[in-house]
Amino acid sequence: MTPAWMQDAPVQRLLAALAGGGVAARFVGGCVRDWQLGRPIGDIDLAVDTPPETVMTVLEKAGLKVVPTGLKHGTVTAIANHRPFELTTLRRDVETDGRRAVVAFTDDWRVDAARRDFTFNALYAEADGTIHDYFDGLSDLQAGRVRFIGDPDQRIAEDRLRVLRFFRFHAWYGRPPFDGPSLEACRRNAGALRGLSGERVRKELLRTLEAPAGADAADALFDTGVLDHWLPEYAGSARLRALRTREATAGVEPDGLRRLAAILPAGGDATRIGKRLKLSTQESVRLAVLLSETPPLGLAGGPPAWRAALYRQGRNFFVDRVLLAPEAAGDWRGALALAQAWTPPELPVSGADALALGLRPGPAVGQLLEAVEAWWIDGDFAAGRDACLAELARRAAAGEKPA
Ligand code: ATP
Ligand code: MG
């Protein structure tokens, strides 16, 4: 039985073009894995038995656009009906230095499977739905077992990024306990991860934290020593666990940076962490904001304090901070519900109203408006335009100095 995604027009067009040119192709990796689990599939990758130049010629003849994304590694991207597909020629890793592989092409599917990382990432599917499973990936997938293909130490020596991939895939697909030999190999090799690039670590780490079982993975990353170098600030997973519950309760999408903040100490040095993990300036600033404890959130203050914070801090920031607040800080459920239900009003008076009272333009007008605004917030936004105008006039007449 073939699934619906294989019937999609762009997929069928691609398959027809390949078959027409005598290229044998199988779906591989994430799409087969996720399909077998009944999860929505992401990108579609295919393995092909023909060298990349030939694949390009065949597809172009059939009228498809092809981009030579990684010819040396056998990868081309085909675009059918505006949809991209990655096609990689069957290959064997000839030589690896722990980061980059020199590859040779092959026509042996099993050899191609053997160079992949985990058993359930080496599942192939033919166009008729036939599955090829060379390393018991299907049973591992059903059991939630993330297992290296072959000797874990050797596979990690070939590419140490696989340690991080192990924890990421466990967080998304695994069930406790961790596969013993795989986990111990990760522990033995944790020190070697120092040499990875910050970008790659950040990508893996954030995707791991976004996963349903991200908290267990974070603890394991810490326990095996992976975080010693990359995140020595690790503050445990308790807040991350709470965060997950709150996100689910409030229907808020998981967010990698927010989840990162949840495993860091409040007030942590976002700039340093951002440098290490190659966060963008914008992301570092957001992380700093997530870790900061000022201005106070006032979660214990109930709806009036929440409305004030929502007005002053904006919904996104408010929600982030409520999601991350300590359990004892107050009624996070109520605060999140309020954030959804209530839209901050606009201050009912403006500079024009102040000028209409005869005030001269200048900084004093701004200060006066700020004072009225603070009064209006203190009154829980109850004052309408008339009351605000009256307050503005009263304060203008009193020549009040700003608070
Ligand atoms: P997702 O795209 O959801 O992260 P995926 O399995 O498609 O999952 P990719 O990183 O897109 O993951 O890689 C596609 C396939 O390539 C994997 O399923 C795996 O078979 C192989 N692969 C990717 N990276 C590595 C690696 N570092 N070592 C060995 N095999 C790898
Ligand atoms: Mg993929």
Short mmCIF file of N, CA, C and O in Angstrom, two decimals, residues 151 169 213 281 301 363:
data_model
loop_
_atom_site.label_atom_id
_atom_site.label_comp_id
_atom_site.label_asym_id
_atom_site.label_seq_id
_atom_site.Cartn_x
_atom_site.Cartn_y
_atom_site.Cartn_z
N ASP A 151 29.32 -0.51 14.94
CA ASP A 151 29.97 -0.24 16.22
C ASP A 151 29.84 1.26 16.57
O ASP A 151 30.37 2.11 15.83
N PHE A 169 17.45 12.40 18.04
CA PHE A 169 16.49 11.39 17.58
C PHE A 169 15.85 10.68 18.77
O PHE A 169 14.68 10.31 18.72
N ALA A 213 10.37 14.68 24.26
CA ALA A 213 11.19 14.16 25.35
C ALA A 213 12.50 14.94 25.46
O ALA A 213 13.54 14.39 25.83
N THR A 281 22.40 38.08 16.68
CA THR A 281 22.26 39.16 17.67
C THR A 281 20.83 39.19 18.19
O THR A 281 20.59 39.30 19.40
N GLY A 301 0.32 38.94 41.41
CA GLY A 301 -0.59 40.09 41.58
C GLY A 301 -1.98 39.91 41.01
O GLY A 301 -2.82 40.81 41.14
N PRO A 363 9.20 68.07 25.52
CA PRO A 363 9.30 66.86 26.35
C PRO A 363 8.27 66.82 27.48
O PRO A 363 7.85 65.74 27.90
#
